[in-house]
PDB file of C-alpha atoms in Angstrom:
ATOM      1  CA  MET A   1       9.696 119.637 137.416  1.00  0.00           C
ATOM      2  CA  TYR A   2       6.638 121.996 137.106  1.00  0.00           C
ATOM      3  CA  VAL A   3       7.310 122.556 133.414  1.00  0.00           C
ATOM      4  CA  SER A   4       7.676 118.772 132.893  1.00  0.00           C
ATOM      5  CA  TYR A   5       4.517 118.087 134.765  1.00  0.00           C
ATOM      6  CA  ALA A   6       2.459 120.523 132.813  1.00  0.00           C
ATOM      7  CA  LEU A   7       4.110 119.338 129.558  1.00  0.00           C
ATOM      8  CA  GLY A   8       3.007 115.759 130.543  1.00  0.00           C
ATOM      9  CA  LEU A   9      -0.548 116.851 131.412  1.00  0.00           C
ATOM     10  CA  LEU A  10      -1.021 118.481 128.078  1.00  0.00           C
ATOM     11  CA  ILE A  11       0.355 115.789 125.980  1.00  0.00           C
ATOM     12  CA  ILE A  12      -1.892 113.240 127.776  1.00  0.00           C
ATOM     13  CA  ALA A  13      -4.890 115.364 127.218  1.00  0.00           C
ATOM     14  CA  LEU A  14      -4.090 115.899 123.623  1.00  0.00           C
ATOM     15  CA  ILE A  15      -3.569 111.986 122.999  1.00  0.00           C
ATOM     16  CA  ALA A  16      -6.825 111.231 124.923  1.00  0.00           C
ATOM     17  CA  ALA A  17      -8.853 113.720 122.779  1.00  0.00           C
ATOM     18  CA  LEU A  18      -7.332 112.322 119.690  1.00  0.00           C
ATOM     19  CA  LEU A  19      -8.232 108.705 120.903  1.00  0.00           C
ATOM     20  CA  TRP A  20     -11.566 109.994 121.676  1.00  0.00           C
ATOM     21  CA  PHE A  21     -12.252 111.463 118.467  1.00  0.00           C
ATOM     22  CA  LEU A  22     -10.969 108.457 116.440  1.00  0.00           C
ATOM     23  CA  THR A  23     -12.599 105.638 118.540  1.00  0.00           C
ATOM     24  CA  GLY A  24     -15.489 107.044 120.301  1.00  0.00           C
ATOM     25  CA  TRP A  25     -14.702 105.361 123.617  1.00  0.00           C
ATOM     26  CA  TRP A  26     -15.581 106.378 126.830  1.00  0.00           C
ATOM     27  CA  ILE A  27     -13.182 109.398 127.927  1.00  0.00           C
ATOM     28  CA  THR A  28     -12.131 107.234 130.981  1.00  0.00           C
ATOM     29  CA  LYS A  29     -10.815 104.381 128.772  1.00  0.00           C
ATOM     30  CA  ASP A  30      -9.217 107.246 126.414  1.00  0.00           C
ATOM     31  CA  ALA A  31      -7.407 108.775 129.442  1.00  0.00           C
ATOM     32  CA  ILE A  32      -6.206 105.250 130.637  1.00  0.00           C
ATOM     33  CA  TRP A  33      -4.839 104.584 127.021  1.00  0.00           C
ATOM     34  CA  ALA A  34      -3.306 107.939 126.744  1.00  0.00           C
ATOM     35  CA  VAL A  35      -1.387 107.544 129.959  1.00  0.00           C
ATOM     36  CA  VAL A  36      -0.065 104.084 128.722  1.00  0.00           C
ATOM     37  CA  LEU A  37       1.045 105.521 125.516  1.00  0.00           C
ATOM     38  CA  PHE A  38       2.725 108.576 127.017  1.00  0.00           C
ATOM     39  CA  SER A  39       4.438 106.491 129.603  1.00  0.00           C
ATOM     40  CA  SER A  40       6.343 104.579 126.975  1.00  0.00           C
ATOM     41  CA  ALA A  41       7.557 107.755 125.353  1.00  0.00           C
ATOM     42  CA  ARG A  42       8.203 109.734 128.517  1.00  0.00           C
ATOM     43  CA  ALA A  43      11.280 108.358 129.425  1.00  0.00           C
ATOM     44  CA  HIS A  44      13.171 109.032 126.328  1.00  0.00           C
ATOM     45  CA  ASP A  45      12.164 112.622 125.300  1.00  0.00           C
ATOM     46  CA  HIS A  46      10.064 114.346 127.719  1.00  0.00           C
ATOM     47  CA  ALA A  47      12.529 115.213 130.631  1.00  0.00           C
ATOM     48  CA  LEU A  48      14.973 116.680 128.156  1.00  0.00           C
ATOM     49  CA  SER A  49      12.247 118.725 126.445  1.00  0.00           C
ATOM     50  CA  ALA A  50      11.100 120.138 129.620  1.00  0.00           C
ATOM     51  CA  ARG A  51      14.585 121.146 130.688  1.00  0.00           C
ATOM     52  CA  VAL A  52      15.350 122.939 127.175  1.00  0.00           C
ATOM     53  CA  LEU A  53      11.872 124.967 127.745  1.00  0.00           C
ATOM     54  CA  TRP A  54      12.862 125.948 131.088  1.00  0.00           C
ATOM     55  CA  ILE A  55      16.400 127.091 129.977  1.00  0.00           C
ATOM     56  CA  TYR A  56      14.523 129.170 127.209  1.00  0.00           C
ATOM     57  CA  LEU A  57      12.017 130.644 129.667  1.00  0.00           C
ATOM     58  CA  ASP A  58      15.024 131.520 132.157  1.00  0.00           C
ATOM     59  CA  GLN A  59      16.933 133.113 129.441  1.00  0.00           C
ATOM     60  CA  THR A  60      13.958 135.139 128.282  1.00  0.00           C
ATOM     61  CA  ILE A  61      13.057 136.482 131.717  1.00  0.00           C
ATOM     62  CA  ASP A  62      16.557 137.075 133.070  1.00  0.00           C
ATOM     63  CA  PRO A  63      19.251 136.894 130.143  1.00  0.00           C
ATOM     64  CA  ALA A  64      22.922 136.317 131.020  1.00  0.00           C
ATOM     65  CA  ARG A  65      25.184 139.451 130.572  1.00  0.00           C
ATOM     66  CA  ARG A  66      27.882 138.964 127.884  1.00  0.00           C
ATOM     67  CA  SER A  67      31.388 140.580 128.365  1.00  0.00           C
TER      68      SER A  67
END
């Protein structure tokens, strides 16, 4: 859950920064549009990628022993 939240904030911030750079709108308008654009893509890929990143982190910190 925490990994998914952090990834979501990072992606929204990147989208908002890109929109701000390309359009020159107020940052509030950019942030709203970033959330709208992110919300449409979140259901498809974001939850899965957060789980995969969490598994990699867990295996790096505490690797499973192989017999």
